[in-house]
Amino acid sequence: MKVRETGITVGKLPIGMKNCITDVEGVMVGHVTLDYPLDAAGEEYACTGVTAILPHQGNVFKQKVTAASYVINGFGKTTGLVQINELGQIESPIMLTNTFAVPAVTQGTLEYMLAENPEIGETTGTINVIVGECNDSYLNSIRKFPVKPEHAIEAIRNASGGQVEEGAVGAGKGMICFGYKGGIGTSSRTTGEYTVGCLVLTNFGKKEEYQGFRFSEVEGLSETADGSIIMVLATDAPLSDRQLLRVAKRCGIGLGRTGSHFSHGSGDIVIAFSTAHKIDHFSEVSTEQRIQLREDHPQMNQLFTGAAEAAEEAILNSLSQAVTTKGRAGRVVNTITFTDGE
């Protein structure tokens, strides 16, 4: 269950109807989860998956969205961030998976987008595919490459705008957070005029570092790697790419509130986009007009607050929604149960 169902309230702003990133109109999320032995003895195990976040329901290459990325700590192997930061746009689904699956997921996403857009690489330019990753090798036989390109295509096709499945699903199947079962979590906030939604892939922290709300005592892992987190932030507020970068930075506040100190070997990365503007790939005009929020308007501070609160609660939801999971070599990672909001 989500942490709010246990009586825990994070922050002051109201949540969206679903308390998910899909509260931002048009945003869709899809998963493919791999959970099966790779050999007869069960020593090798597929405990991994793919998660796709679609900025809107149309063709994202033909109608791009304003975007930014923010690297808190750069121990990560993502693709596509350089062009996001150069052009301030996203033109593909945002894909999440395990570290060694980045090439396969990139290929699958590329195949999907090429099928949807025959002109790519022919009568127009190429495409910038975005893939974020965390290392799930404690539970997943990452060296066996269980994720294939077709899993990326399936995750995109599975995407919907409904309630997002959380916990040990999709890219989160094999992830560990604060020594307990983590994975996919999501939350949202409304400011009165706008909505902010955050989806996270959590794979960071030792149990001794956790500083959040209390939970029932179960055995957790102390000796885990530094880990990583990918945070995807969506909003319908009319923001420029520079303003989105400012909002994206506030996700780090929510991450820090849970106990993370952005360790040496951690890839802590935010990918943010706004659905307020659709940028046509094909256009014969030389200029374009946009409406954007004034920098000094009180709504900007509300968006900052919403990003921090949604990121924090999304992380907690990745823990509360997960289930105890068995992976390779008989390894087991326990889930936790939050007890109250104290």
PDB file of N, CA and C in Angstrom, residues 274-339:
ATOM      1  N   SER A 274       7.908  19.241 -19.183  1.00  0.00           N
ATOM      2  CA  SER A 274       6.626  19.930 -19.075  1.00  0.00           C
ATOM      3  C   SER A 274       5.763  19.550 -20.267  1.00  0.00           C
ATOM      4  N   THR A 275       4.487  19.282 -19.997  1.00  0.00           N
ATOM      5  CA  THR A 275       3.550  18.950 -21.071  1.00  0.00           C
ATOM      6  C   THR A 275       2.815  20.177 -21.601  1.00  0.00           C
ATOM      7  N   ALA A 276       3.156  21.355 -21.084  1.00  0.00           N
ATOM      8  CA  ALA A 276       2.405  22.564 -21.442  1.00  0.00           C
ATOM      9  C   ALA A 276       2.593  22.959 -22.903  1.00  0.00           C
ATOM     10  N   HIS A 277       3.733  22.646 -23.476  1.00  0.00           N
ATOM     11  CA  HIS A 277       4.007  23.006 -24.862  1.00  0.00           C
ATOM     12  C   HIS A 277       4.333  21.750 -25.666  1.00  0.00           C
ATOM     13  N   LYS A 278       3.812  21.670 -26.861  1.00  0.00           N
ATOM     14  CA  LYS A 278       4.202  20.640 -27.821  1.00  0.00           C
ATOM     15  C   LYS A 278       4.999  21.340 -28.922  1.00  0.00           C
ATOM     16  N   ILE A 279       6.199  20.847 -29.175  1.00  0.00           N
ATOM     17  CA  ILE A 279       7.096  21.469 -30.140  1.00  0.00           C
ATOM     18  C   ILE A 279       7.110  20.626 -31.401  1.00  0.00           C
ATOM     19  N   ASP A 280       6.548  21.139 -32.471  1.00  0.00           N
ATOM     20  CA  ASP A 280       6.437  20.383 -33.720  1.00  0.00           C
ATOM     21  C   ASP A 280       7.817  20.121 -34.317  1.00  0.00           C
ATOM     22  N   HIS A 281       8.069  18.877 -34.692  1.00  0.00           N
ATOM     23  CA  HIS A 281       9.334  18.545 -35.354  1.00  0.00           C
ATOM     24  C   HIS A 281       9.380  19.161 -36.746  1.00  0.00           C
ATOM     25  N   PHE A 282       8.265  19.109 -37.445  1.00  0.00           N
ATOM     26  CA  PHE A 282       8.198  19.665 -38.800  1.00  0.00           C
ATOM     27  C   PHE A 282       7.489  21.018 -38.751  1.00  0.00           C
ATOM     28  N   SER A 283       8.179  22.051 -39.169  1.00  0.00           N
ATOM     29  CA  SER A 283       7.602  23.384 -39.197  1.00  0.00           C
ATOM     30  C   SER A 283       8.338  24.233 -40.223  1.00  0.00           C
ATOM     31  N   GLU A 284       7.582  25.087 -40.921  1.00  0.00           N
ATOM     32  CA  GLU A 284       8.181  25.968 -41.918  1.00  0.00           C
ATOM     33  C   GLU A 284       8.362  27.386 -41.403  1.00  0.00           C
ATOM     34  N   VAL A 285       7.915  27.648 -40.168  1.00  0.00           N
ATOM     35  CA  VAL A 285       8.053  28.998 -39.622  1.00  0.00           C
ATOM     36  C   VAL A 285       9.391  29.128 -38.908  1.00  0.00           C
ATOM     37  N   SER A 286       9.879  30.354 -38.823  1.00  0.00           N
ATOM     38  CA  SER A 286      11.198  30.585 -38.233  1.00  0.00           C
ATOM     39  C   SER A 286      11.138  31.002 -36.772  1.00  0.00           C
ATOM     40  N   THR A 287       9.938  31.295 -36.277  1.00  0.00           N
ATOM     41  CA  THR A 287       9.798  31.717 -34.885  1.00  0.00           C
ATOM     42  C   THR A 287       8.650  30.952 -34.239  1.00  0.00           C
ATOM     43  N   GLU A 288       8.617  30.984 -32.918  1.00  0.00           N
ATOM     44  CA  GLU A 288       7.503  30.382 -32.188  1.00  0.00           C
ATOM     45  C   GLU A 288       7.236  31.211 -30.934  1.00  0.00           C
ATOM     46  N   GLN A 289       5.993  31.178 -30.478  1.00  0.00           N
ATOM     47  CA  GLN A 289       5.602  31.912 -29.296  1.00  0.00           C
ATOM     48  C   GLN A 289       5.175  30.947 -28.208  1.00  0.00           C
ATOM     49  N   ARG A 290       5.513  31.299 -26.966  1.00  0.00           N
ATOM     50  CA  ARG A 290       5.127  30.479 -25.829  1.00  0.00           C
ATOM     51  C   ARG A 290       4.695  31.372 -24.675  1.00  0.00           C
ATOM     52  N   ILE A 291       3.887  30.794 -23.808  1.00  0.00           N
ATOM     53  CA  ILE A 291       3.580  31.415 -22.526  1.00  0.00           C
ATOM     54  C   ILE A 291       4.371  30.665 -21.468  1.00  0.00           C
ATOM     55  N   GLN A 292       5.023  31.393 -20.583  1.00  0.00           N
ATOM     56  CA  GLN A 292       5.730  30.722 -19.499  1.00  0.00           C
ATOM     57  C   GLN A 292       5.515  31.475 -18.192  1.00  0.00           C
ATOM     58  N   LEU A 293       5.627  30.737 -17.126  1.00  0.00           N
ATOM     59  CA  LEU A 293       5.407  31.275 -15.791  1.00  0.00           C
ATOM     60  C   LEU A 293       6.461  32.324 -15.453  1.00  0.00           C
ATOM     61  N   ARG A 294       6.034  33.404 -14.851  1.00  0.00           N
ATOM     62  CA  ARG A 294       6.995  34.403 -14.383  1.00  0.00           C
ATOM     63  C   ARG A 294       7.858  33.811 -13.276  1.00  0.00           C
ATOM     64  N   GLU A 295       9.124  34.177 -13.316  1.00  0.00           N
ATOM     65  CA  GLU A 295      10.080  33.631 -12.353  1.00  0.00           C
ATOM     66  C   GLU A 295       9.726  33.981 -10.909  1.00  0.00           C
ATOM     67  N   ASP A 296       9.191  35.183 -10.702  1.00  0.00           N
ATOM     68  CA  ASP A 296       8.930  35.644  -9.343  1.00  0.00           C
ATOM     69  C   ASP A 296       7.491  35.405  -8.892  1.00  0.00           C
ATOM     70  N   HIS A 297       6.728  34.651  -9.673  1.00  0.00           N
ATOM     71  CA  HIS A 297       5.347  34.362  -9.280  1.00  0.00           C
ATOM     72  C   HIS A 297       5.338  33.333  -8.150  1.00  0.00           C
ATOM     73  N   PRO A 298       4.441  33.466  -7.181  1.00  0.00           N
ATOM     74  CA  PRO A 298       4.384  32.505  -6.062  1.00  0.00           C
ATOM     75  C   PRO A 298       4.220  31.049  -6.514  1.00  0.00           C
ATOM     76  N   GLN A 299       3.663  30.842  -7.712  1.00  0.00           N
ATOM     77  CA  GLN A 299       3.504  29.469  -8.187  1.00  0.00           C
ATOM     78  C   GLN A 299       4.849  28.762  -8.379  1.00  0.00           C
ATOM     79  N   MET A 300       5.884  29.534  -8.659  1.00  0.00           N
ATOM     80  CA  MET A 300       7.202  28.912  -8.825  1.00  0.00           C
ATOM     81  C   MET A 300       7.660  28.266  -7.530  1.00  0.00           C
ATOM     82  N   ASN A 301       7.503  28.955  -6.425  1.00  0.00           N
ATOM     83  CA  ASN A 301       7.862  28.349  -5.140  1.00  0.00           C
ATOM     84  C   ASN A 301       6.986  27.150  -4.818  1.00  0.00           C
ATOM     85  N   GLN A 302       5.717  27.203  -5.237  1.00  0.00           N
ATOM     86  CA  GLN A 302       4.836  26.059  -5.033  1.00  0.00           C
ATOM     87  C   GLN A 302       5.325  24.847  -5.826  1.00  0.00           C
ATOM     88  N   LEU A 303       5.811  25.099  -7.030  1.00  0.00           N
ATOM     89  CA  LEU A 303       6.367  24.009  -7.846  1.00  0.00           C
ATOM     90  C   LEU A 303       7.633  23.444  -7.205  1.00  0.00           C
ATOM     91  N   PHE A 304       8.469  24.316  -6.653  1.00  0.00           N
ATOM     92  CA  PHE A 304       9.656  23.840  -5.930  1.00  0.00           C
ATOM     93  C   PHE A 304       9.238  22.917  -4.781  1.00  0.00           C
ATOM     94  N   THR A 305       8.257  23.367  -4.016  1.00  0.00           N
ATOM     95  CA  THR A 305       7.779  22.567  -2.886  1.00  0.00           C
ATOM     96  C   THR A 305       7.197  21.243  -3.362  1.00  0.00           C
ATOM     97  N   GLY A 306       6.402  21.310  -4.426  1.00  0.00           N
ATOM     98  CA  GLY A 306       5.786  20.100  -4.958  1.00  0.00           C
ATOM     99  C   GLY A 306       6.802  19.081  -5.430  1.00  0.00           C
ATOM    100  N   ALA A 307       7.881  19.547  -6.064  1.00  0.00           N
ATOM    101  CA  ALA A 307       8.910  18.626  -6.532  1.00  0.00           C
ATOM    102  C   ALA A 307       9.588  17.915  -5.368  1.00  0.00           C
ATOM    103  N   ALA A 308       9.912  18.663  -4.313  1.00  0.00           N
ATOM    104  CA  ALA A 308      10.563  18.067  -3.143  1.00  0.00           C
ATOM    105  C   ALA A 308       9.651  17.071  -2.449  1.00  0.00           C
ATOM    106  N   GLU A 309       8.383  17.463  -2.248  1.00  0.00           N
ATOM    107  CA  GLU A 309       7.451  16.587  -1.542  1.00  0.00           C
ATOM    108  C   GLU A 309       7.127  15.338  -2.355  1.00  0.00           C
ATOM    109  N   ALA A 310       6.893  15.505  -3.652  1.00  0.00           N
ATOM    110  CA  ALA A 310       6.546  14.356  -4.491  1.00  0.00           C
ATOM    111  C   ALA A 310       7.706  13.376  -4.597  1.00  0.00           C
ATOM    112  N   ALA A 311       8.934  13.890  -4.678  1.00  0.00           N
ATOM    113  CA  ALA A 311      10.100  12.998  -4.743  1.00  0.00           C
ATOM    114  C   ALA A 311      10.244  12.201  -3.456  1.00  0.00           C
ATOM    115  N   GLU A 312      10.104  12.876  -2.314  1.00  0.00           N
ATOM    116  CA  GLU A 312      10.221  12.176  -1.034  1.00  0.00           C
ATOM    117  C   GLU A 312       9.153  11.089  -0.896  1.00  0.00           C
ATOM    118  N   GLU A 313       7.914  11.440  -1.196  1.00  0.00           N
ATOM    119  CA  GLU A 313       6.847  10.459  -1.027  1.00  0.00           C
ATOM    120  C   GLU A 313       6.951   9.327  -2.043  1.00  0.00           C
ATOM    121  N   ALA A 314       7.426   9.640  -3.250  1.00  0.00           N
ATOM    122  CA  ALA A 314       7.623   8.588  -4.249  1.00  0.00           C
ATOM    123  C   ALA A 314       8.640   7.564  -3.766  1.00  0.00           C
ATOM    124  N   ILE A 315       9.708   8.028  -3.124  1.00  0.00           N
ATOM    125  CA  ILE A 315      10.717   7.114  -2.581  1.00  0.00           C
ATOM    126  C   ILE A 315      10.099   6.219  -1.511  1.00  0.00           C
ATOM    127  N   LEU A 316       9.325   6.808  -0.618  1.00  0.00           N
ATOM    128  CA  LEU A 316       8.670   6.019   0.422  1.00  0.00           C
ATOM    129  C   LEU A 316       7.678   5.032  -0.181  1.00  0.00           C
ATOM    130  N   ASN A 317       6.977   5.433  -1.237  1.00  0.00           N
ATOM    131  CA  ASN A 317       6.044   4.518  -1.894  1.00  0.00           C
ATOM    132  C   ASN A 317       6.766   3.358  -2.569  1.00  0.00           C
ATOM    133  N   SER A 318       7.985   3.603  -3.065  1.00  0.00           N
ATOM    134  CA  SER A 318       8.744   2.504  -3.672  1.00  0.00           C
ATOM    135  C   SER A 318       9.067   1.427  -2.640  1.00  0.00           C
ATOM    136  N   LEU A 319       9.211   1.846  -1.380  1.00  0.00           N
ATOM    137  CA  LEU A 319       9.449   0.908  -0.284  1.00  0.00           C
ATOM    138  C   LEU A 319       8.157   0.252   0.180  1.00  0.00           C
ATOM    139  N   SER A 320       7.124   1.052   0.399  1.00  0.00           N
ATOM    140  CA  SER A 320       5.880   0.516   0.962  1.00  0.00           C
ATOM    141  C   SER A 320       5.127  -0.370  -0.017  1.00  0.00           C
ATOM    142  N   GLN A 321       5.303  -0.141  -1.309  1.00  0.00           N
ATOM    143  CA  GLN A 321       4.585  -0.915  -2.318  1.00  0.00           C
ATOM    144  C   GLN A 321       5.333  -2.174  -2.746  1.00  0.00           C
ATOM    145  N   ALA A 322       6.587  -2.307  -2.334  1.00  0.00           N
ATOM    146  CA  ALA A 322       7.383  -3.461  -2.741  1.00  0.00           C
ATOM    147  C   ALA A 322       6.981  -4.706  -1.951  1.00  0.00           C
ATOM    148  N   VAL A 323       7.389  -5.855  -2.455  1.00  0.00           N
ATOM    149  CA  VAL A 323       7.168  -7.131  -1.771  1.00  0.00           C
ATOM    150  C   VAL A 323       8.513  -7.823  -1.597  1.00  0.00           C
ATOM    151  N   THR A 324       8.611  -8.671  -0.580  1.00  0.00           N
ATOM    152  CA  THR A 324       9.834  -9.452  -0.377  1.00  0.00           C
ATOM    153  C   THR A 324      10.137 -10.227  -1.648  1.00  0.00           C
ATOM    154  N   THR A 325      11.389 -10.154  -2.092  1.00  0.00           N
ATOM    155  CA  THR A 325      11.751 -10.653  -3.416  1.00  0.00           C
ATOM    156  C   THR A 325      12.963 -11.572  -3.345  1.00  0.00           C
ATOM    157  N   LYS A 326      12.853 -12.703  -4.042  1.00  0.00           N
ATOM    158  CA  LYS A 326      13.956 -13.656  -4.150  1.00  0.00           C
ATOM    159  C   LYS A 326      14.603 -13.524  -5.516  1.00  0.00           C
ATOM    160  N   GLY A 327      15.932 -13.586  -5.534  1.00  0.00           N
ATOM    161  CA  GLY A 327      16.648 -13.475  -6.787  1.00  0.00           C
ATOM    162  C   GLY A 327      17.720 -14.522  -6.921  1.00  0.00           C
ATOM    163  N   ARG A 328      18.809 -14.165  -7.565  1.00  0.00           N
ATOM    164  CA  ARG A 328      19.856 -15.130  -7.879  1.00  0.00           C
ATOM    165  C   ARG A 328      20.571 -15.625  -6.628  1.00  0.00           C
ATOM    166  N   ALA A 329      21.150 -16.812  -6.741  1.00  0.00           N
ATOM    167  CA  ALA A 329      21.939 -17.426  -5.664  1.00  0.00           C
ATOM    168  C   ALA A 329      21.135 -17.544  -4.364  1.00  0.00           C
ATOM    169  N   GLY A 330      19.824 -17.641  -4.463  1.00  0.00           N
ATOM    170  CA  GLY A 330      18.986 -17.788  -3.286  1.00  0.00           C
ATOM    171  C   GLY A 330      18.870 -16.537  -2.435  1.00  0.00           C
ATOM    172  N   ARG A 331      19.312 -15.419  -2.933  1.00  0.00           N
ATOM    173  CA  ARG A 331      19.270 -14.178  -2.150  1.00  0.00           C
ATOM    174  C   ARG A 331      17.845 -13.656  -2.013  1.00  0.00           C
ATOM    175  N   VAL A 332      17.556 -13.107  -0.848  1.00  0.00           N
ATOM    176  CA  VAL A 332      16.227 -12.568  -0.560  1.00  0.00           C
ATOM    177  C   VAL A 332      16.386 -11.165   0.017  1.00  0.00           C
ATOM    178  N   VAL A 333      15.567 -10.238  -0.443  1.00  0.00           N
ATOM    179  CA  VAL A 333      15.523  -8.890   0.126  1.00  0.00           C
ATOM    180  C   VAL A 333      14.114  -8.654   0.655  1.00  0.00           C
ATOM    181  N   ASN A 334      14.033  -8.286   1.919  1.00  0.00           N
ATOM    182  CA  ASN A 334      12.748  -8.125   2.587  1.00  0.00           C
ATOM    183  C   ASN A 334      12.119  -6.768   2.297  1.00  0.00           C
ATOM    184  N   THR A 335      10.810  -6.742   2.340  1.00  0.00           N
ATOM    185  CA  THR A 335      10.078  -5.487   2.286  1.00  0.00           C
ATOM    186  C   THR A 335       9.859  -4.978   3.702  1.00  0.00           C
ATOM    187  N   ILE A 336       9.455  -3.721   3.802  1.00  0.00           N
ATOM    188  CA  ILE A 336       9.168  -3.135   5.102  1.00  0.00           C
ATOM    189  C   ILE A 336       7.703  -2.720   5.158  1.00  0.00           C
ATOM    190  N   THR A 337       7.177  -2.604   6.371  1.00  0.00           N
ATOM    191  CA  THR A 337       5.810  -2.134   6.572  1.00  0.00           C
ATOM    192  C   THR A 337       5.841  -0.905   7.455  1.00  0.00           C
ATOM    193  N   PHE A 338       5.441   0.223   6.910  1.00  0.00           N
ATOM    194  CA  PHE A 338       5.405   1.453   7.693  1.00  0.00           C
ATOM    195  C   PHE A 338       4.307   1.345   8.749  1.00  0.00           C
ATOM    196  N   THR A 339       4.607   1.817   9.954  1.00  0.00           N
ATOM    197  CA  THR A 339       3.684   1.637  11.070  1.00  0.00           C
ATOM    198  C   THR A 339       2.878   2.878  11.408  1.00  0.00           C
TER     199      THR A 339
END
